[in-house]
XYZ file of C-alpha atoms in Angstrom:
333
model
C 4.113 9.926 45.863
C 6.451 12.956 45.057
C 6.713 15.815 47.383
C 4.846 18.118 44.970
C 1.987 15.617 44.683
C 1.645 15.411 48.515
C 1.498 19.207 48.703
C -1.170 19.369 45.978
C -3.198 16.759 47.825
C -2.889 18.637 51.052
C -4.322 21.756 49.444
C -7.461 19.978 48.254
C -10.320 21.070 50.504
C -11.954 18.302 52.475
C -15.610 19.185 52.007
C -18.238 17.902 54.411
C -21.990 18.025 53.931
C -23.252 19.423 57.201
C -26.864 19.962 58.284
C -28.327 21.561 61.404
C -31.888 19.983 61.475
C -34.481 21.425 63.752
C -38.249 21.128 64.008
C -38.844 24.150 61.846
C -35.805 24.657 59.683
C -32.944 22.622 58.301
C -29.698 24.609 57.656
C -27.618 22.807 55.177
C -24.044 23.638 53.993
C -20.860 22.494 52.424
C -18.149 23.049 54.944
C -14.325 23.097 54.260
C -13.163 21.001 57.191
C -9.508 20.779 55.916
C -8.213 22.761 58.977
C -8.790 22.310 62.692
C -9.620 25.973 63.191
C -12.782 27.778 62.025
C -14.031 25.879 59.048
C -15.298 28.072 56.250
C -18.733 27.558 54.680
C -18.537 27.159 50.916
C -22.284 27.189 50.320
C -25.438 27.072 52.410
C -29.264 27.242 52.390
C -32.045 27.302 54.867
C -35.023 24.945 54.161
C -38.440 24.994 55.773
C -38.916 21.424 56.929
C -42.695 21.500 56.497
C -42.255 21.997 52.694
C -40.334 18.793 52.121
C -41.455 15.086 52.378
C -38.162 13.983 53.983
C -34.654 14.941 55.091
C -33.090 13.013 52.132
C -35.097 15.206 49.764
C -33.657 18.314 51.325
C -30.084 17.114 51.250
C -30.442 15.748 47.741
C -31.761 19.087 46.523
C -28.931 20.973 48.188
C -26.289 18.708 46.724
C -27.832 18.929 43.259
C -27.519 22.763 43.345
C -24.310 23.166 45.166
C -22.342 19.969 45.076
C -20.897 20.276 41.546
C -17.124 20.349 41.640
C -16.874 19.028 45.152
C -15.999 15.415 46.153
C -18.305 15.085 49.117
C -17.840 11.715 50.924
C -18.620 12.694 54.492
C -21.715 14.128 56.158
C -22.522 15.281 59.623
C -26.052 15.975 61.030
C -26.601 18.080 64.114
C -29.979 17.030 65.563
C -31.805 17.319 68.911
C -32.004 13.498 69.298
C -30.027 10.315 69.184
C -29.497 7.207 67.050
C -31.264 3.947 67.963
C -30.058 1.085 65.805
C -30.229 2.660 62.335
C -32.987 5.156 63.078
C -32.643 8.801 64.108
C -34.874 9.440 67.070
C -35.750 13.053 67.617
C -38.979 14.401 69.104
C -38.885 17.542 66.809
C -38.244 15.908 63.473
C -41.155 15.855 61.005
C -40.212 12.557 59.298
C -38.563 9.218 60.035
C -34.875 9.002 59.097
C -32.980 5.759 58.434
C -29.302 6.543 58.347
C -28.157 3.703 56.123
C -30.708 4.645 53.505
C -29.734 8.331 53.811
C -26.039 7.523 53.527
C -26.683 5.317 50.399
C -28.923 7.820 48.655
C -26.338 10.575 49.022
C -23.467 8.363 48.147
C -21.591 9.185 51.411
C -18.773 7.016 52.853
C -19.471 8.378 56.380
C -22.522 10.037 58.049
C -22.142 11.134 61.688
C -24.889 12.388 64.011
C -24.216 14.826 66.810
C -26.394 16.751 69.376
C -27.437 20.042 67.855
C -26.465 22.108 70.790
C -23.205 20.157 71.146
C -22.418 21.271 67.544
C -23.564 24.871 68.223
C -21.409 25.143 71.396
C -18.391 23.721 69.605
C -18.597 26.383 66.957
C -18.958 29.239 69.378
C -15.292 28.995 70.246
C -14.635 30.666 66.862
C -16.842 33.683 67.484
C -15.531 37.100 68.147
C -17.240 39.916 70.086
C -18.746 41.507 67.048
C -20.656 38.280 66.340
C -22.756 38.794 69.480
C -24.822 41.467 71.373
C -24.441 42.049 75.129
C -27.414 41.345 77.272
C -25.451 41.637 80.473
C -22.031 43.257 80.002
C -19.115 41.946 81.953
C -15.408 41.371 81.204
C -14.816 38.005 79.527
C -12.835 35.565 81.588
C -11.211 32.119 80.969
C -13.539 29.318 82.033
C -16.582 27.233 81.120
C -19.176 28.839 78.799
C -22.854 27.821 78.858
C -24.750 27.881 75.563
C -28.494 27.886 75.986
C -31.324 28.572 73.517
C -35.075 28.297 73.087
C -36.252 27.222 69.677
C -38.682 24.413 68.814
C -37.178 22.892 72.019
C -34.796 24.170 74.663
C -31.095 23.284 74.086
C -28.198 23.425 76.462
C -24.501 22.694 76.282
C -21.301 23.528 78.011
C -18.089 24.599 76.330
C -14.936 23.739 78.345
C -11.615 25.487 77.314
C -8.810 23.142 76.485
C -5.248 23.686 75.198
C -5.891 21.165 72.443
C -9.162 22.735 71.431
C -12.464 23.282 73.327
C -14.341 20.240 74.607
C -18.198 20.253 74.682
C -20.325 18.652 77.305
C -23.830 17.988 75.808
C -26.750 18.367 78.071
C -30.506 17.592 78.389
C -30.810 20.606 80.735
C -34.052 21.654 78.960
C -35.730 18.692 80.459
C -35.042 19.541 84.117
C -38.091 20.355 86.231
C -39.572 23.804 85.858
C -38.860 26.020 88.861
C -41.333 28.938 89.319
C -39.927 32.126 90.749
C -43.051 33.782 92.162
C -46.769 33.112 92.941
C -47.860 34.000 89.422
C -45.544 31.452 87.985
C -46.663 28.890 90.585
C -50.323 29.447 89.312
C -49.054 28.815 85.783
C -47.261 25.634 86.817
C -50.450 24.267 88.355
C -52.272 24.787 85.091
C -49.515 23.246 82.973
C -49.401 20.211 85.338
C -53.058 19.378 84.684
C -52.308 17.869 81.243
C -48.925 16.195 81.946
C -47.230 14.161 84.704
C -43.979 16.106 84.511
C -43.547 19.807 83.553
C -39.975 20.567 82.398
C -38.350 23.870 81.602
C -38.756 23.341 77.960
C -42.484 23.377 78.325
C -42.230 27.234 78.833
C -38.790 28.171 77.337
C -39.320 27.296 73.704
C -41.633 28.366 70.919
C -44.349 26.022 71.899
C -43.523 27.040 75.512
C -44.339 30.710 74.782
C -47.744 29.548 73.475
C -48.227 27.472 76.643
C -47.509 30.510 78.793
C -49.879 32.705 76.787
C -52.805 30.281 76.868
C -52.308 29.643 80.611
C -52.327 33.397 81.296
C -55.415 33.773 79.132
C -57.170 31.097 81.189
C -56.062 32.729 84.522
C -57.446 36.107 83.350
C -60.536 34.539 81.728
C -59.689 36.134 78.359
C -59.689 34.668 74.944
C -56.355 33.381 73.570
C -56.405 35.073 70.127
C -52.787 34.247 69.034
C -51.872 30.661 68.053
C -48.142 31.014 67.106
C -45.141 32.141 69.079
C -44.155 34.830 66.536
C -47.664 36.242 66.768
C -47.429 36.500 70.528
C -44.007 38.124 70.526
C -45.052 40.679 67.859
C -48.164 41.582 69.748
C -46.183 41.839 72.947
C -43.645 44.295 71.426
C -46.396 46.327 69.827
C -47.463 47.477 73.316
C -51.122 46.997 72.433
C -51.693 43.520 73.928
C -51.226 43.330 77.725
C -51.717 39.577 77.770
C -49.002 38.852 75.067
C -46.777 41.384 76.820
C -47.012 39.534 80.127
C -46.412 36.210 78.464
C -43.274 37.428 76.798
C -42.086 39.195 79.918
C -42.608 35.963 81.943
C -40.807 34.064 79.183
C -37.744 36.364 79.572
C -37.866 36.327 83.340
C -37.892 32.474 83.472
C -35.069 32.330 80.901
C -33.037 34.704 83.168
C -33.633 32.397 86.172
C -32.686 29.324 84.202
C -29.564 30.923 82.692
C -28.488 31.991 86.170
C -28.949 28.496 87.472
C -26.791 27.122 84.672
C -24.057 29.757 85.201
C -23.943 28.788 88.888
C -24.109 25.037 88.323
C -21.125 25.142 86.031
C -19.283 28.124 87.407
C -19.470 29.646 83.958
C -16.953 32.414 84.278
C -16.551 32.245 80.498
C -20.094 33.571 80.167
C -23.579 32.572 78.975
C -24.340 32.614 75.223
C -28.027 32.869 74.340
C -28.998 31.180 71.017
C -32.004 29.487 69.427
C -34.621 30.634 66.948
C -36.729 32.907 69.187
C -34.392 35.342 70.834
C -33.024 37.164 67.796
C -36.633 38.174 67.025
C -37.029 39.779 70.467
C -33.570 41.313 70.761
C -35.036 44.782 71.390
C -37.251 43.394 74.148
C -34.851 41.152 76.027
C -32.324 43.629 77.448
C -35.338 45.664 78.944
C -37.209 42.673 80.304
C -36.960 40.980 83.643
C -34.187 38.759 82.428
C -31.426 40.656 84.069
C -33.313 40.857 87.472
C -33.913 37.211 87.626
C -30.439 36.232 86.354
C -28.933 38.026 89.366
C -31.554 36.915 91.886
C -29.555 34.017 93.361
C -28.911 35.216 96.952
C -25.173 35.093 97.884
C -24.194 34.137 94.400
C -25.188 37.517 92.959
C -21.569 38.753 93.278
C -20.302 35.838 91.195
C -23.049 36.260 88.545
C -22.220 39.964 88.299
C -18.914 38.932 86.634
C -20.496 36.600 84.212
C -21.127 38.126 80.664
C -24.402 37.112 78.892
C -24.421 37.616 75.118
C -27.020 36.908 72.392
C -25.761 35.150 69.265
C -27.317 34.440 65.913
C -27.728 30.620 65.424
C -27.057 31.012 61.674
C -24.397 28.668 60.325
C -22.918 27.698 63.644
C -24.631 24.339 63.910
C -23.341 23.260 60.531
C -19.764 24.378 61.279
C -19.762 22.677 64.663
C -21.135 19.434 63.236
C -18.366 19.368 60.615
C -15.747 20.324 63.159
C -16.813 17.562 65.553
C -16.768 14.958 62.739
C -13.179 15.941 61.781
C -12.094 16.061 65.463
C -13.388 12.605 65.960
C -10.937 11.322 63.297
C -7.875 12.813 64.898
């Protein structure tokens, strides 16, 4: 091949079909993964999973509307789950997914699956300060960064700085045992433990977890639980007209502060803590004035260390897609 032909080939974007698939939404995009830096998103859509009979239908629809003119041969899925044989196993997915069938239907040469928070954490290395909002302000430092976020479940990952590009340590931290921080939370734990053998942190720090907190508080107070959805509870809490919803959201933020502080200590996260997930952007005005800050610092002799750890809120947005595509390409280098 002549030099000019090589140069022309090198300029052709390497487009990856990337999807960040959660229990509620699937964020799908075409990502230019030609470079090893921040991969630009060429097109994207957010789908409500409940409106579609399967993941293949969502991806097929997306390619039909946005795939023209792009030679898409590779795909990357960011999912809170894992692959067993040919099947995608994920507690929050609404439908069964066979990877070979999905790859064949979409005519893909390669289809990779990565942990959703691994992908999210990988993409956060490309954020700048204006892409986030300070919850606890402190000077940024070089070091590990924790990414944690409540959504349909509770995701956690660790971003480790590296001269060759950041490395991500995926985690199932959302499944560690729930640690109450006061007597009220101990009473809540006793109620939650009646229906399950093991109560993990995700049972309270997630969308369904906020509902669990609200219902348990209603039972403790012998009041009716009038809200059934997390968005209803958070809206009622911020309206200042519903004391029960307000206490549930306050407890949610307090427990999140405790958990984020635990993770920051566990990994000596001098690079900071990034809060993500589908819930927190909706309570961004409530979170900084909640008990999050108090509980984050309430770690005895480690308070001084934590006072130097910045905590920032980010929008999940397209990060999962970008991270999934980036991890796919990095795996080929």
